[in-house]
XYZ file of C-alpha atoms in Angstrom:
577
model
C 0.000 0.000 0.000
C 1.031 3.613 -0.387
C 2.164 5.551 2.510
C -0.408 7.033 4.602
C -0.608 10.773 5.529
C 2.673 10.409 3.466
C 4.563 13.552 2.840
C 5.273 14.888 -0.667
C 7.616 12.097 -2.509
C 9.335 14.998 -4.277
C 9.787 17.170 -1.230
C 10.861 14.309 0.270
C 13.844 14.277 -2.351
C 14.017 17.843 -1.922
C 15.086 17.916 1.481
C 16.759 14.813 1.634
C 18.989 16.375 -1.252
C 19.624 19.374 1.267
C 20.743 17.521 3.804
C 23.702 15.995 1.768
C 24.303 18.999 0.500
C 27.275 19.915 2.463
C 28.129 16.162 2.921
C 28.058 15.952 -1.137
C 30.771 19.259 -1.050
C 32.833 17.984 1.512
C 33.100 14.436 -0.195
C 34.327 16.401 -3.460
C 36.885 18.342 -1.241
C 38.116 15.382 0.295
C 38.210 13.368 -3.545
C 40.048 16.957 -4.687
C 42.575 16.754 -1.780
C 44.241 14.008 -0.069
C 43.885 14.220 4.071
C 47.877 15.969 4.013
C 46.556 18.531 1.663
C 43.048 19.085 3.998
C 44.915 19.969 6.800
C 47.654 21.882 4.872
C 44.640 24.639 3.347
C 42.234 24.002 5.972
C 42.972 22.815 9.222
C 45.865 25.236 9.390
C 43.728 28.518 8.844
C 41.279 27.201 11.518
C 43.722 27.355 14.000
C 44.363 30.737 13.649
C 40.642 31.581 13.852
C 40.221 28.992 17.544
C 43.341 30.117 19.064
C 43.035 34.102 18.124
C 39.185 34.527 18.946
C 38.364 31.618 21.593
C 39.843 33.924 24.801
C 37.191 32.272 27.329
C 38.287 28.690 26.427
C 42.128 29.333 26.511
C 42.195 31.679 29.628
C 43.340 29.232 32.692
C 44.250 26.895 30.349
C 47.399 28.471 28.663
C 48.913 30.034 31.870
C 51.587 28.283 33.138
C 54.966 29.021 31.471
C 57.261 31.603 32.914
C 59.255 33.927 30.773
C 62.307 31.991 31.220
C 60.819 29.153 29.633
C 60.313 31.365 26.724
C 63.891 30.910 25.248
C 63.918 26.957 25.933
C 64.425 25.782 21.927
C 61.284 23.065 21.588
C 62.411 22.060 17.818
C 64.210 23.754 15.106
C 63.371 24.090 11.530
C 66.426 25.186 9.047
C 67.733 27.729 11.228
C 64.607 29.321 12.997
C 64.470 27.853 16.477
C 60.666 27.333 18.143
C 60.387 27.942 21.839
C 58.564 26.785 23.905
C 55.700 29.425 24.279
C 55.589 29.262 20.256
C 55.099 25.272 20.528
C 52.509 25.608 23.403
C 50.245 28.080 21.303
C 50.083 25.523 18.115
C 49.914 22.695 20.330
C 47.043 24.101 22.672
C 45.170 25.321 19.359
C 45.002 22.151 17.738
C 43.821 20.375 20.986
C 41.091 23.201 21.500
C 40.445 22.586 17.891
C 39.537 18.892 18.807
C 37.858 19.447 22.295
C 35.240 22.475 21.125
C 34.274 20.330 17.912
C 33.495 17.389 20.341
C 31.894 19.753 22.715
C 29.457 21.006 19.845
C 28.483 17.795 18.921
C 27.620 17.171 22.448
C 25.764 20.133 23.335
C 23.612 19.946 19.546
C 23.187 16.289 19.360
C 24.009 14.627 23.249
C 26.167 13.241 24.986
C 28.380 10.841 23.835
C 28.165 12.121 19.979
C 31.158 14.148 20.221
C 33.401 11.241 20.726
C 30.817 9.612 18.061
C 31.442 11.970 15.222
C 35.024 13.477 15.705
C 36.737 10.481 17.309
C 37.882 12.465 20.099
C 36.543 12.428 24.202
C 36.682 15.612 25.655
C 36.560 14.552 28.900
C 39.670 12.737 28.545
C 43.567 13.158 28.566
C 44.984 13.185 25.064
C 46.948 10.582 25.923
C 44.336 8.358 27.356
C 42.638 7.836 23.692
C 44.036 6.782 20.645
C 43.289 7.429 16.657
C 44.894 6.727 13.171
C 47.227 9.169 11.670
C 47.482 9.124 7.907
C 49.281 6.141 7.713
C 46.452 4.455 9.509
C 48.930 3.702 12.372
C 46.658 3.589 15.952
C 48.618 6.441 18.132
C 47.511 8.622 20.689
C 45.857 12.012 19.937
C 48.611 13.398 22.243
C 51.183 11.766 19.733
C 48.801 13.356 16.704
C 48.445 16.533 17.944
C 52.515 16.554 18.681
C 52.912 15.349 14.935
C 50.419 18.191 13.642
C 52.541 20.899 15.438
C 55.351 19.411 13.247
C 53.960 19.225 10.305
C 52.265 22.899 10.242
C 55.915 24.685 11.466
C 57.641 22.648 8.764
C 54.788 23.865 6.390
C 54.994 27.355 7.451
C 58.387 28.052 7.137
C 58.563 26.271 3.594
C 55.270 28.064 2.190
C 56.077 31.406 3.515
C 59.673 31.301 2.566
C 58.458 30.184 -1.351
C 56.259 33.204 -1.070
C 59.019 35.906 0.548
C 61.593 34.628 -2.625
C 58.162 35.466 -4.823
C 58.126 38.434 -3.384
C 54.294 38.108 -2.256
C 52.972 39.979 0.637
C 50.378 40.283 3.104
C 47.599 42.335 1.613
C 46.108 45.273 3.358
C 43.335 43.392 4.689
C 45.549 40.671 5.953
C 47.889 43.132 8.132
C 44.570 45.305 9.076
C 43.042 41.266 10.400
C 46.261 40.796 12.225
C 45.899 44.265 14.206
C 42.235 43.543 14.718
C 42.996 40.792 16.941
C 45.769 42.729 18.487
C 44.019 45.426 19.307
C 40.934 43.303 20.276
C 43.166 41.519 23.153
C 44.801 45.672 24.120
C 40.972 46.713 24.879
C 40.466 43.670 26.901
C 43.627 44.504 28.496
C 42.358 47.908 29.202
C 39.596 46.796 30.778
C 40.473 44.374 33.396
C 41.293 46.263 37.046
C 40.894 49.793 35.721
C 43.317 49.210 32.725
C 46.075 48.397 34.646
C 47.205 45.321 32.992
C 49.763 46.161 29.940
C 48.893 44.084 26.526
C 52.061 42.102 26.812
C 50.951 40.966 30.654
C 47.241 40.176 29.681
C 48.682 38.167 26.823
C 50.589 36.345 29.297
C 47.942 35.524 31.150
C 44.733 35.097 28.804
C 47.222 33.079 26.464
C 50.357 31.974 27.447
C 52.497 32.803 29.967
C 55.725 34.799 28.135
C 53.711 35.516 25.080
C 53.854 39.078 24.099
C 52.466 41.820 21.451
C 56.122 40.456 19.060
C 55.639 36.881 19.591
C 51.624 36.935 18.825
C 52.297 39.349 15.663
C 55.159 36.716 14.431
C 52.366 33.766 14.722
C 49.426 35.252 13.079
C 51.602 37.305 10.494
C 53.095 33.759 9.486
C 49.876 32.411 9.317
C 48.024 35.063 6.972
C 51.125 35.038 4.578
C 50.397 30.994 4.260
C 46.709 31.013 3.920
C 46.768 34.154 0.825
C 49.906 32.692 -0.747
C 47.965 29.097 -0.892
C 44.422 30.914 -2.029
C 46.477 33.234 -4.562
C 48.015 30.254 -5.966
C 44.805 28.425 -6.038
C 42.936 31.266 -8.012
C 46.021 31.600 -9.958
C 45.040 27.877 -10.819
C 41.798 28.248 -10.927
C 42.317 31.448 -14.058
C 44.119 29.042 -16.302
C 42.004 26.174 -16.850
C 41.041 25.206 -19.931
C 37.872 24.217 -21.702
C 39.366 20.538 -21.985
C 40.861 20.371 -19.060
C 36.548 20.680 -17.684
C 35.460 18.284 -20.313
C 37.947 15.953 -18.963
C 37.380 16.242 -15.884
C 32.891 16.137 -16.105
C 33.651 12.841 -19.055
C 36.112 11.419 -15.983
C 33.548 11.474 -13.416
C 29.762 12.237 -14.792
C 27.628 10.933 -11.827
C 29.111 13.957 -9.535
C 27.672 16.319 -12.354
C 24.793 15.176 -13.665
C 21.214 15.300 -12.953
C 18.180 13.556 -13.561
C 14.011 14.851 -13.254
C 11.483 12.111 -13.572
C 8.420 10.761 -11.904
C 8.451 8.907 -8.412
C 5.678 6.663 -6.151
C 6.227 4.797 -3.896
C 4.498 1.804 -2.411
C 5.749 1.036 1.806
C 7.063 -1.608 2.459
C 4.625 -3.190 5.268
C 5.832 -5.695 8.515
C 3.270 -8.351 7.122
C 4.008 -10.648 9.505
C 1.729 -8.851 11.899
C -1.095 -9.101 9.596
C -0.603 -13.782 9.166
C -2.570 -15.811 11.543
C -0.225 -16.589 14.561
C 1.594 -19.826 13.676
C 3.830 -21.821 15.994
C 8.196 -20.995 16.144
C 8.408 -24.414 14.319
C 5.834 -23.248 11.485
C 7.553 -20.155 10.774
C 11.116 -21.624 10.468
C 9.722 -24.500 8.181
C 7.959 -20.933 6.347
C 10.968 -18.982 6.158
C 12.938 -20.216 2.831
C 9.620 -19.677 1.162
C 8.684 -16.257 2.508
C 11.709 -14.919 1.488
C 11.508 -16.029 -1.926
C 7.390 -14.346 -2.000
C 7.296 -10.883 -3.650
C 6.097 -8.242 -0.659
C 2.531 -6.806 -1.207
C 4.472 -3.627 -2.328
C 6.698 -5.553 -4.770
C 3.586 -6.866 -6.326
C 1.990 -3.738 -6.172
C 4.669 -1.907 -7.754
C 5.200 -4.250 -10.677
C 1.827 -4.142 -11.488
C 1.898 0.381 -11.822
C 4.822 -0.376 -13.217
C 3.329 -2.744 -15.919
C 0.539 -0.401 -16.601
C 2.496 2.705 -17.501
C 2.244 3.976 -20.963
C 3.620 7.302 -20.865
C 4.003 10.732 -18.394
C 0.369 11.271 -18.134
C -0.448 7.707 -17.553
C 1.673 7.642 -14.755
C -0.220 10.378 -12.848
C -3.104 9.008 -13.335
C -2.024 5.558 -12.187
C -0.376 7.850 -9.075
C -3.695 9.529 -8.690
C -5.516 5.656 -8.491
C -3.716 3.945 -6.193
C -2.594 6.828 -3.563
C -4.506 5.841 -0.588
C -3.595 8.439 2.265
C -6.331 10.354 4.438
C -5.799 13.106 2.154
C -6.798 11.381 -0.795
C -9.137 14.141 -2.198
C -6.490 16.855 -1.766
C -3.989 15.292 -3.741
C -2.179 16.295 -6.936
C -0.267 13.745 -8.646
C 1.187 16.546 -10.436
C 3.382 18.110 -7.727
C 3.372 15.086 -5.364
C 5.447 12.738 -7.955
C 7.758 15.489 -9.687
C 11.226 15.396 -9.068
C 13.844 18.002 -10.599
C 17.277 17.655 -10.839
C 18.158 14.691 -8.459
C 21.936 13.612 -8.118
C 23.334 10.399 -8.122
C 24.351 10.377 -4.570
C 20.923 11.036 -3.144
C 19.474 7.841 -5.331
C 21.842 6.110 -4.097
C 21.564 7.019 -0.208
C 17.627 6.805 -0.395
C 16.464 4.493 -2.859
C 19.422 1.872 -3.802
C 23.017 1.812 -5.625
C 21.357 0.041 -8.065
C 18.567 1.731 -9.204
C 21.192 4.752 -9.203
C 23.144 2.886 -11.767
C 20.463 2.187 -13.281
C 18.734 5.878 -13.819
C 22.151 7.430 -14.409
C 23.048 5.370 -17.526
C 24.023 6.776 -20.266
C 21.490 4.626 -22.435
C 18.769 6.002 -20.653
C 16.224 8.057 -22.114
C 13.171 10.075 -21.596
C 9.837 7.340 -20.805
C 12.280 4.428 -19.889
C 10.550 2.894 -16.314
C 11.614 0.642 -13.752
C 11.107 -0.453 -10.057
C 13.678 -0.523 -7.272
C 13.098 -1.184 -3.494
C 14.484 0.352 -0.989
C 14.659 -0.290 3.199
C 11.235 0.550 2.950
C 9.474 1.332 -0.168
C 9.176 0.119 -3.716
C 9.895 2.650 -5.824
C 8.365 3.076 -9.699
C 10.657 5.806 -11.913
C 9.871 7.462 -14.978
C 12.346 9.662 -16.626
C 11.021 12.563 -17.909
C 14.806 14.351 -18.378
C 17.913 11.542 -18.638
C 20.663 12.156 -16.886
C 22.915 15.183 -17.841
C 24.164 18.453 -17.107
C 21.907 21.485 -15.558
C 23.279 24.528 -17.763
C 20.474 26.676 -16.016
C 22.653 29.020 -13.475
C 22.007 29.138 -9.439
C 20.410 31.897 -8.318
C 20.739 33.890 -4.885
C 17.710 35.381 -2.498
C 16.913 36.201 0.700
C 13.116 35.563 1.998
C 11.424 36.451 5.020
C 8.894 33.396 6.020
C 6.118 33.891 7.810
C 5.347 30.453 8.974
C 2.007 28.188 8.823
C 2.081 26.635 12.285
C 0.697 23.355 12.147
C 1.046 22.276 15.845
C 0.137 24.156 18.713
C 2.401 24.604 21.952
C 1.509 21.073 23.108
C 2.616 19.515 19.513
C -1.228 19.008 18.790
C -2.187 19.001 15.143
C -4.251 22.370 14.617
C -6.357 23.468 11.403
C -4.562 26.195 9.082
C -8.298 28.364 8.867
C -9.264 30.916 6.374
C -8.919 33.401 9.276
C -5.668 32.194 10.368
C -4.405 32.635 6.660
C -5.784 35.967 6.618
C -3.539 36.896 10.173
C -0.450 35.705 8.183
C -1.081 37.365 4.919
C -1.475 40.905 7.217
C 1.604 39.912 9.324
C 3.706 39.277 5.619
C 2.425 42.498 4.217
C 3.245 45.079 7.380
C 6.654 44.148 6.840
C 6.999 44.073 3.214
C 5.970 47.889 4.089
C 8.217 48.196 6.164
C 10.410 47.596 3.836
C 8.836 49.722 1.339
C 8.586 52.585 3.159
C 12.796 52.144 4.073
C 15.682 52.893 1.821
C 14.382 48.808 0.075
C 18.113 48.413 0.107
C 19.373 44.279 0.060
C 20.982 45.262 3.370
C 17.767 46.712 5.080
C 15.825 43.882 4.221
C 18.384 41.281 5.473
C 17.782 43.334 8.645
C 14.107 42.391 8.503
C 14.706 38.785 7.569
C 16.900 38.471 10.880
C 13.811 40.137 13.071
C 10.988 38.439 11.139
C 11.586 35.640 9.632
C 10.458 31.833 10.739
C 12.753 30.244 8.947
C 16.283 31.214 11.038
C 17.069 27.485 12.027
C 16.384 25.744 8.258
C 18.753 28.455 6.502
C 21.120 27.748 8.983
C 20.970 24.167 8.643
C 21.353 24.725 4.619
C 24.669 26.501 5.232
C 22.957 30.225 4.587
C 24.914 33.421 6.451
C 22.401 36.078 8.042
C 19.548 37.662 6.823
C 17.145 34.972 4.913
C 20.320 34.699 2.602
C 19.632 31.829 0.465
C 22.900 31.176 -2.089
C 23.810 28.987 -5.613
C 20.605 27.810 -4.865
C 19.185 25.136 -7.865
C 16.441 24.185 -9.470
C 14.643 20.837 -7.378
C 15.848 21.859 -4.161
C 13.022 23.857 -2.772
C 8.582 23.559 -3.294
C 7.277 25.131 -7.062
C 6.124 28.243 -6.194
C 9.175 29.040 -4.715
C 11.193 28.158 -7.211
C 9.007 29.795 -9.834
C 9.839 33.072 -8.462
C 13.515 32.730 -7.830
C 13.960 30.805 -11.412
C 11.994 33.317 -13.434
C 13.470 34.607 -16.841
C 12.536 37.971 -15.878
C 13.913 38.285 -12.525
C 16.248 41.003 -12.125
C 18.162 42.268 -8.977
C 16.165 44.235 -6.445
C 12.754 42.210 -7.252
C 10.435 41.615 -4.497
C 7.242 40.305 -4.214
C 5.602 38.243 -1.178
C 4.268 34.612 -2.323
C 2.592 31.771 -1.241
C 3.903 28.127 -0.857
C 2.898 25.225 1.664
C 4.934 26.475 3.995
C 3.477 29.849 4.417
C 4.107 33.331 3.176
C 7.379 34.061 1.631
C 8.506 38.052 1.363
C 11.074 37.662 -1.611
C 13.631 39.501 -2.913
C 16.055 38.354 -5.901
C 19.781 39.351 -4.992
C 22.025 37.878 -7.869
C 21.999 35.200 -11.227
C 25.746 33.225 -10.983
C 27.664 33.891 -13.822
C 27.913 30.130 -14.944
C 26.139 26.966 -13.959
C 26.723 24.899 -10.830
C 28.720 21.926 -12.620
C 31.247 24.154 -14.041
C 31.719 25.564 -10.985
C 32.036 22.476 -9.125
C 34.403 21.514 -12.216
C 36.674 24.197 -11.430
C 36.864 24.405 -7.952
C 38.045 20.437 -8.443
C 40.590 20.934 -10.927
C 41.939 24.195 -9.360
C 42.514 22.232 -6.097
C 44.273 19.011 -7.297
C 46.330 21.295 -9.055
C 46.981 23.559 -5.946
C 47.553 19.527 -4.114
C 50.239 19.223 -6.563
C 52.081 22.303 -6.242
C 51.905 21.922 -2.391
C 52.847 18.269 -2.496
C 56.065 19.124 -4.952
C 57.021 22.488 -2.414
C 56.732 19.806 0.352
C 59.147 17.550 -1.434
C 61.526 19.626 -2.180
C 61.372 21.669 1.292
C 65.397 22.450 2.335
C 64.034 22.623 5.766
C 63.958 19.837 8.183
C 62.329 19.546 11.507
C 64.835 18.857 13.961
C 62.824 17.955 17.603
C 64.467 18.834 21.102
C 63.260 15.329 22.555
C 63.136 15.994 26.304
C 62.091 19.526 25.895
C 58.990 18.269 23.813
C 58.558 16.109 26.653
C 59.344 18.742 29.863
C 56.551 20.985 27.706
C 53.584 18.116 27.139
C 54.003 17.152 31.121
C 53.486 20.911 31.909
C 50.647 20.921 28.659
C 48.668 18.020 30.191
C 48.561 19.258 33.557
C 46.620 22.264 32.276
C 44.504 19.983 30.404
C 43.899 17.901 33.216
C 43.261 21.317 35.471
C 40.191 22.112 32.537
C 38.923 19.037 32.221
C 38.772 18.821 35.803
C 36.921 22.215 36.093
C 34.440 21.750 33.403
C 33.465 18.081 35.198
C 32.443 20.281 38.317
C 30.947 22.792 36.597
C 28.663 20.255 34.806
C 27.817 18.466 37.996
């Protein structure tokens, strides 16, 4: 049977598809660049960004060397020596790195799924835990984090010193970052006991002990000069591609490009054992052989749609016959089986890896049917587009939503009444005035969108920035009407115009067209960073510097390290208590 009070089958897809959205990118980033290479552009930068703006986690924990201990040599590379307040900063920012990831996950998702997702506890010693480095060895992450801190000074020293023999430089808005943060610690310092601490002594204290206005400025000015050398070079990269060079690269690996629409029902997949006669254990295991070889009530009912199908209107119709939810008379075969511009991965994830295969073939073509199961349903496809390449180009918005509640504070169902629709209509248009009777700049009505709108936690799940900002957005990932608007020919920068969809009322307005379509960008982005993986991996190679470690003084500085750690995690147990 079909899915009662199911949901839309093709908003299903829609927001399945947004889910893996950011999963699909950061599977292409991680095809693009080997794990070296991640942390190399990556990891590296957001080290800078934990250890420079997350004061509150690192205050307590960082305070503990004396200045004397300053000038102890932790490790050399070529001639620069690394003391040991340098080698406590990278150190301590890669294990905050680790601990407020895990945190996050705990806090959003529960305990326990911090140490779920990243691999790391962070109520325990780094010592006391163990992971795989790249060479899938099983270390400790006190023994990873120690090899990290040797691989980014190596990698430092070796990018910035390619870049100084270039002759690149910081820009302007790299050097005016790196006095933001230095000036952002001075007014802090100012205000603590009537300004009476000097920078270099809150440093000391809020950071490391024996870290100063010099030493921070050396860290973070090293660090900007990597990360815009390594972008430059990737843009530089990115400018020189070639037309075949993209043809090669979509031919080499089509199912991360292309896209397929069709038609989709589905027909759940029922427990009916529940529904036999009770028979005895000794029945059912002489039944078993020959119940799994019988075709499931949905199998059989999906064969015979299937076998009944003569073309696109056929198939609604068929939808239309055998959909047997409550809401029956309200439903449109129309919208409820459409889906636009579905990606391999997503097929594959929700339906099966073989009816994935099967719908992205190259053979395929538009009216060609079959029926795939999946975990729960059978699924009947009809292509109404084979798979291929989307050459319409994202578009950006913002919206404001003004939200159709469907529950009421005690999660009871509750009716969506004329007279309810009429409250939320009013509600939409006083502030679409509002916004007409502003400056209707893009800017004033992201304000509004951050006041208004009902939709903050869903664009921040889909990766959006402030202010109803929805970007590259394509077609099949959000309902019609929507999609209408933001997709129209016509639309031109500054449009707005408040619409309705199932969700409620959505105030629009139409930022931006991209200048090309998504799989070109997508095309790029990979090319330009195997490329930039190559250059790094070759610099690497050919490094002149080596890392030469001060054994005992690596060891004199994790003994003082861990008893920090221990002192936080200690604190943090007793404040959750």
């Amino acid at each position: 049977m079909a899915k009662k009070n199911t949901e839309n089958q093709a908003e299903v897809y829609r927001q399945k598809r947004k889910e893996r959205l950011k999963k699909k990118q950061q599977r292409m980033a991680k095809r693009r660049l080997s794990p070296k290479a991640q942390k190399i552009i990556g990891r590296t930068v957001r080290i800078v960004v934990a250890a420079a703006a997350s004061i509150a986690v690192l205050v307590g924990l960082l305070n503990f060397f004396g200045v004397p201990n300053k000038l102890t040599t932790v490790m050399t590379v070529g001639d620069e020596k690394i003391n040991v307040v340098e080698y406590a900063y990278y150190y301590l920012s890669i294990y905050s790195q680790y601990k407020n990831t895990s945190q996050q996950y705990d806090s959003d998702y529960g305990s326990g799924m911090g140490k779920l997702y990243t691999g790391f506890d962070a109520n325990l010693m780094p010592a006391d835990q163990t992971t795989k480095n790249d060479e899938d060895q099983e270390i400790t992450f006190e023994q990873l984090f120690a090899d990290y801190v040797k691989d980014h000074v190596k990698q430092y020293k070796t990018v910035c010193d390619k870049a100084r023999q270039e002759g690149f430089e910081i820009s302007e808005e790299g050097k005016a970052e790196v006095d933001e943060i230095i000036e952002s610690y001075r007014k802090q310092a100012q205000s603590v006991q009537g300004g009476e601490y000097s920078l270099n002594r809150f440093l000391s204290v809020v950071i490391i002990s024996g870290m100063n206005e010099k030493t921070l400025r050396k860290i973070l000015t090293e660090q900007t000069l990597y990360e815009e050398y390594m972008t430059a070079k990737q843009d530089e990269f990115r400018k020189g591609i070639t037309e075949a060079e993209i043809e090669k690269e979509y031919k080499d690996n089509r199912t991360e490009y292309d896209k397929v629409s069709l038609r989709l029902f589905g027909f759940e997949i029922e427990d009916e054992d529940d529904k036999k006669d009770d028979k005895k254990d000794e029945d059912k295991k002489d039944d078993k052989k020959e119940e799994e070889k019988a075709p499931t009530k949905a199998e059989l009912k999906a064969k015979e749609f299937l076998s009944k199908i003569k073309d696109e209107a056929s198939f609604l119709k068929l939808a239309e016959y055998y959909y047997d939810g409550e809401d029956k008379d309200e439903y449109n075969s129309d919208d409820n089986t459409k889906v636009v511009n579905v990606d391999y991965d997503t097929v594959k994830a929700n339906v099966s890896e073989e009816a994935a295969k099967w719908l992205f073939s190259t053979d395929r073509k538009v009216g060609d049917k079959a029926a795939y199961a999946s975990s729960d349903y059978w699924y009947i496809m009809y292509i109404t587009s084979p798979a291929g390449r989307d050459e319409v180009k994202p578009v950006n918005v913002r919206h404001i939503l003004i939200k159709f509640e469907d529950t009421d504070k005690d999660g009871k169902k509750i009716e969506l009444t004329d007279e309810k629709k009429t409250e939320y209509k009013k509600k939409a248009e006083d502030i679409y005035n509002e916004f007409l009777n502003g400056d209707k700049t893009e800017q004033s009505f992201a304000a509004l969108a951050e006041k208004y709108s009902d939709d903050k936690a869903s664009l921040a799940a889909a990766g959006s920035t402030e202010g109803g900002l929805i970007s590259n957005m394509e077609r099949g990932q959000y309902v019609k009407q929507f999609e209408n608007w933001a997709f129209d020919p016509s639309r031109k920068p500054g449009d707005t115009e408040i619409i309705e969809t199932t969700y409620g009322y959505h105030i629009m307005y139409f930022v931006s067209t991209n200048e090309e379509p998504a799989w070109r960008t997508t095309a790029k982005d990979t090319i330009s960073s195997e490329k930039t993986q190559k250059f790094f991996d070759d610099m690497m190679e050919n490094s002149p510097f080596e890392i030469v470690a001060e054994d005992k003084a690596v060891k004199r500085a994790l003994k003082r390290i861990n008893k920090k750690i221990a002192e936080g995690i200690s604190a943090s147990a007793r404040t959750s208590a």
